[in-house]
């Protein structure tokens, strides 16, 4: 019988948050994984975690995150049940730090040499790797009422990668105004699945 490859990809199973930190094989008092999550992931308005949250929100709408885990470096952020590869981009007017003005909405759309998790290889051609882009705008302009967990505070714009390539070429970024000029499909959280299916 062949031994498993010690450097093979890790099979990630969803955690519950109850998993303890340990020392010498025994749980550390009161130290659970949910404490780490609370410490590291509570700033949902900051750019880094808001982007991950946007992926999850879109995944909820598309029904492709239940029981799974995020693949951080995969070529596309999400894959639907029908195999559509979805790239999720997010932006917001407000940030968690002190601002002197609202942020300008723009999205990174640069072509990449995507890495494929299943094959552990990079694409030989720099291109936009997904089939569909979902541009997510967190819309509040008042930090006092901004709640990234409220899906009604998000706008979603859907565009096929073919159309994005046609209108944006090799551009590295696109502003919201620039995106809107090319008429993406605007939809609500409830309409996302249908929009992505239609566009893809």
Tab-separated table of C-alpha atoms in Angstrom:
chain	number	residue	atom	x	y	z
A	1	UNK	CA	0.000	0.000	0.000
A	2	UNK	CA	1.341	3.441	-0.963
A	3	UNK	CA	1.861	5.949	1.836
A	4	UNK	CA	0.029	9.267	1.469
A	5	UNK	CA	2.116	12.105	0.083
A	6	UNK	CA	3.062	14.288	3.092
A	7	UNK	CA	3.088	17.359	0.837
A	8	UNK	CA	-0.268	16.730	-0.826
A	9	UNK	CA	-3.007	19.382	-0.585
A	10	UNK	CA	-4.681	19.581	2.808
A	11	UNK	CA	-8.285	18.424	2.887
A	12	UNK	CA	-9.986	21.273	4.738
A	13	UNK	CA	-13.095	20.419	6.720
A	14	UNK	CA	-15.391	23.143	8.064
A	15	UNK	CA	-14.708	24.044	11.689
A	16	UNK	CA	-17.398	24.729	14.277
A	17	UNK	CA	-15.550	27.287	16.388
A	18	UNK	CA	-15.527	24.923	19.387
A	19	UNK	CA	-12.078	23.526	18.533
A	20	UNK	CA	-9.655	24.228	21.418
A	21	UNK	CA	-6.125	25.565	21.328
A	22	UNK	CA	-3.915	22.993	23.031
A	23	UNK	CA	-0.641	22.738	24.926
A	24	UNK	CA	1.024	19.426	25.706
A	25	UNK	CA	-2.045	17.663	24.381
A	26	UNK	CA	-4.470	19.473	26.687
A	27	UNK	CA	-6.898	22.334	25.938
A	28	UNK	CA	-5.815	25.831	26.919
A	29	UNK	CA	-8.315	27.337	29.361
A	30	UNK	CA	-11.032	29.200	27.483
A	31	UNK	CA	-9.069	29.354	24.218
A	32	UNK	CA	-11.299	28.242	21.353
A	33	UNK	CA	-11.156	28.786	17.619
A	34	UNK	CA	-14.168	31.122	17.783
A	35	UNK	CA	-12.047	33.460	19.916
A	36	UNK	CA	-9.518	33.679	17.087
A	37	UNK	CA	-12.306	34.282	14.579
A	38	UNK	CA	-13.733	37.071	16.738
A	39	UNK	CA	-10.289	38.644	17.160
A	40	UNK	CA	-9.209	38.422	13.505
A	41	UNK	CA	-12.419	38.707	11.494
A	42	UNK	CA	-14.681	41.196	13.287
A	43	UNK	CA	-13.730	44.211	11.147
A	44	UNK	CA	-16.140	43.551	8.286
A	45	UNK	CA	-15.876	47.091	6.905
A	46	UNK	CA	-12.105	47.008	6.340
A	47	UNK	CA	-11.047	46.161	2.801
A	48	UNK	CA	-9.554	42.718	3.423
A	49	UNK	CA	-12.357	41.073	5.363
A	50	UNK	CA	-15.118	42.908	3.495
A	51	UNK	CA	-13.845	41.315	0.281
A	52	UNK	CA	-14.044	37.843	1.789
A	53	UNK	CA	-17.493	38.621	3.185
A	54	UNK	CA	-18.669	39.751	-0.257
A	55	UNK	CA	-17.550	36.393	-1.690
A	56	UNK	CA	-19.535	34.609	1.015
A	57	UNK	CA	-22.657	36.740	0.463
A	58	UNK	CA	-22.565	36.046	-3.276
A	59	UNK	CA	-21.937	32.359	-2.517
A	60	UNK	CA	-24.997	32.324	-0.253
A	61	UNK	CA	-27.110	33.770	-3.056
A	62	UNK	CA	-25.737	31.229	-5.530
A	63	UNK	CA	-26.045	28.304	-3.116
A	64	UNK	CA	-22.419	27.251	-3.453
A	65	UNK	CA	-20.886	27.793	-0.005
A	66	UNK	CA	-22.932	25.443	2.206
A	67	UNK	CA	-20.746	22.798	3.828
A	68	UNK	CA	-17.626	23.935	1.993
A	69	UNK	CA	-14.588	26.058	2.743
A	70	UNK	CA	-12.954	28.934	0.899
A	71	UNK	CA	-10.042	28.184	-1.437
A	72	UNK	CA	-7.977	31.308	-0.985
A	73	UNK	CA	-5.756	31.145	-4.076
A	74	UNK	CA	-7.999	29.350	-6.580
A	75	UNK	CA	-8.372	30.922	-10.039
A	76	UNK	CA	-12.026	31.851	-9.395
A	77	UNK	CA	-13.640	32.858	-6.106
A	78	UNK	CA	-16.710	30.633	-6.480
A	79	UNK	CA	-17.955	27.791	-8.650
A	80	UNK	CA	-21.703	27.316	-9.032
A	81	UNK	CA	-23.507	23.999	-9.075
A	82	UNK	CA	-23.582	24.193	-12.881
A	83	UNK	CA	-19.826	24.789	-13.070
A	84	UNK	CA	-19.822	28.544	-13.724
A	85	UNK	CA	-16.680	30.188	-12.348
A	86	UNK	CA	-17.490	33.447	-10.584
A	87	UNK	CA	-15.135	36.280	-9.665
A	88	UNK	CA	-16.354	38.559	-6.863
A	89	UNK	CA	-15.102	42.136	-6.504
A	90	UNK	CA	-16.123	44.500	-3.732
A	91	UNK	CA	-15.786	48.184	-2.905
A	92	UNK	CA	-17.272	50.608	-0.364
A	93	UNK	CA	-17.653	54.315	0.328
A	94	UNK	CA	-16.804	53.908	4.015
A	95	UNK	CA	-13.786	52.241	5.569
A	96	UNK	CA	-13.053	51.191	9.133
A	97	UNK	CA	-10.310	53.809	9.543
A	98	UNK	CA	-10.820	57.576	10.002
A	99	UNK	CA	-11.607	59.146	6.640
A	100	UNK	CA	-11.515	62.725	5.380
A	101	UNK	CA	-13.811	61.861	2.452
A	102	UNK	CA	-15.786	58.933	1.106
A	103	UNK	CA	-13.807	56.400	-0.913
A	104	UNK	CA	-14.066	56.315	-4.687
A	105	UNK	CA	-15.581	53.076	-5.922
A	106	UNK	CA	-13.229	51.119	-8.201
A	107	UNK	CA	-12.578	47.437	-8.830
A	108	UNK	CA	-9.446	45.443	-9.650
A	109	UNK	CA	-10.062	43.627	-12.964
A	110	UNK	CA	-6.514	42.882	-14.067
A	111	UNK	CA	-5.934	39.689	-16.086
A	112	UNK	CA	-3.946	37.094	-14.116
A	113	UNK	CA	-2.037	33.868	-14.564
A	114	UNK	CA	-4.533	32.007	-12.400
A	115	UNK	CA	-3.625	29.058	-10.199
A	116	UNK	CA	-5.814	25.980	-10.422
A	117	UNK	CA	-6.325	24.264	-7.055
A	118	UNK	CA	-7.283	20.913	-8.609
A	119	UNK	CA	-4.205	20.646	-10.847
A	120	UNK	CA	-1.763	22.735	-8.768
A	121	UNK	CA	-0.688	24.574	-11.917
A	122	UNK	CA	-0.666	28.163	-13.141
A	123	UNK	CA	-2.369	29.139	-16.382
A	124	UNK	CA	0.067	29.768	-19.207
A	125	UNK	CA	-1.942	32.745	-20.450
A	126	UNK	CA	-2.685	35.899	-18.465
A	127	UNK	CA	-6.430	36.421	-18.689
A	128	UNK	CA	-9.546	36.897	-16.596
A	129	UNK	CA	-10.057	33.404	-15.231
A	130	UNK	CA	-13.768	33.359	-14.333
A	131	UNK	CA	-16.846	33.123	-16.559
A	132	UNK	CA	-18.804	35.826	-14.742
A	133	UNK	CA	-17.897	38.844	-12.603
A	134	UNK	CA	-20.060	40.037	-9.717
A	135	UNK	CA	-19.210	43.593	-8.639
A	136	UNK	CA	-20.442	44.264	-5.098
A	137	UNK	CA	-20.863	47.802	-3.778
A	138	UNK	CA	-21.376	48.271	-0.050
A	139	UNK	CA	-23.575	51.353	-0.327
A	140	UNK	CA	-23.778	53.128	3.091
A	141	UNK	CA	-22.171	56.534	3.457
A	142	UNK	CA	-22.876	56.794	7.214
A	143	UNK	CA	-20.694	54.568	9.395
A	144	UNK	CA	-23.235	54.710	12.227
A	145	UNK	CA	-25.748	52.662	10.237
A	146	UNK	CA	-23.380	50.652	8.030
A	147	UNK	CA	-23.914	46.910	8.518
A	148	UNK	CA	-22.127	44.605	6.043
A	149	UNK	CA	-24.259	41.669	7.248
A	150	UNK	CA	-27.400	43.383	5.931
A	151	UNK	CA	-27.552	42.204	2.309
A	152	UNK	CA	-29.959	45.063	1.521
A	153	UNK	CA	-27.026	47.467	2.026
A	154	UNK	CA	-25.233	45.953	-0.982
A	155	UNK	CA	-25.717	46.569	-4.707
A	156	UNK	CA	-24.700	43.816	-7.106
A	157	UNK	CA	-23.695	44.247	-10.747
A	158	UNK	CA	-23.175	41.197	-12.956
A	159	UNK	CA	-21.227	41.030	-16.216
A	160	UNK	CA	-19.922	38.130	-18.276
A	161	UNK	CA	-16.157	37.950	-18.612
A	162	UNK	CA	-16.527	37.962	-22.397
A	163	UNK	CA	-18.288	41.329	-22.226
A	164	UNK	CA	-15.819	42.684	-19.675
A	165	UNK	CA	-12.943	41.694	-21.979
A	166	UNK	CA	-14.670	43.436	-24.876
A	167	UNK	CA	-15.283	46.731	-23.056
A	168	UNK	CA	-12.225	46.864	-20.794
A	169	UNK	CA	-9.505	45.027	-22.723
A	170	UNK	CA	-6.371	44.750	-20.629
A	171	UNK	CA	-7.400	47.415	-18.082
A	172	UNK	CA	-6.219	46.747	-14.541
A	173	UNK	CA	-9.104	48.535	-12.834
A	174	UNK	CA	-12.481	50.033	-13.548
A	175	UNK	CA	-14.420	52.710	-11.683
A	176	UNK	CA	-18.080	52.265	-10.824
A	177	UNK	CA	-18.943	55.039	-13.286
A	178	UNK	CA	-16.909	53.282	-15.979
A	179	UNK	CA	-18.589	49.980	-15.223
A	180	UNK	CA	-22.069	51.510	-15.346
A	181	UNK	CA	-21.367	52.986	-18.780
A	182	UNK	CA	-21.178	49.400	-20.064
A	183	UNK	CA	-24.549	48.449	-18.584
A	184	UNK	CA	-23.904	45.505	-16.269
A	185	UNK	CA	-26.986	43.730	-14.944
A	186	UNK	CA	-27.907	45.282	-11.598
A	187	UNK	CA	-29.663	42.940	-9.217
A	188	UNK	CA	-30.636	42.394	-5.597
A	189	UNK	CA	-29.373	39.596	-3.375
A	190	UNK	CA	-32.512	37.581	-4.187
A	191	UNK	CA	-31.969	38.049	-7.917
A	192	UNK	CA	-28.270	37.197	-8.003
A	193	UNK	CA	-28.599	33.512	-8.840
A	194	UNK	CA	-30.865	34.225	-11.796
A	195	UNK	CA	-28.653	37.073	-13.058
A	196	UNK	CA	-25.456	35.023	-12.862
A	197	UNK	CA	-27.149	32.091	-14.612
A	198	UNK	CA	-28.504	34.328	-17.372
A	199	UNK	CA	-25.252	36.197	-17.956
A	200	UNK	CA	-23.047	33.121	-17.716
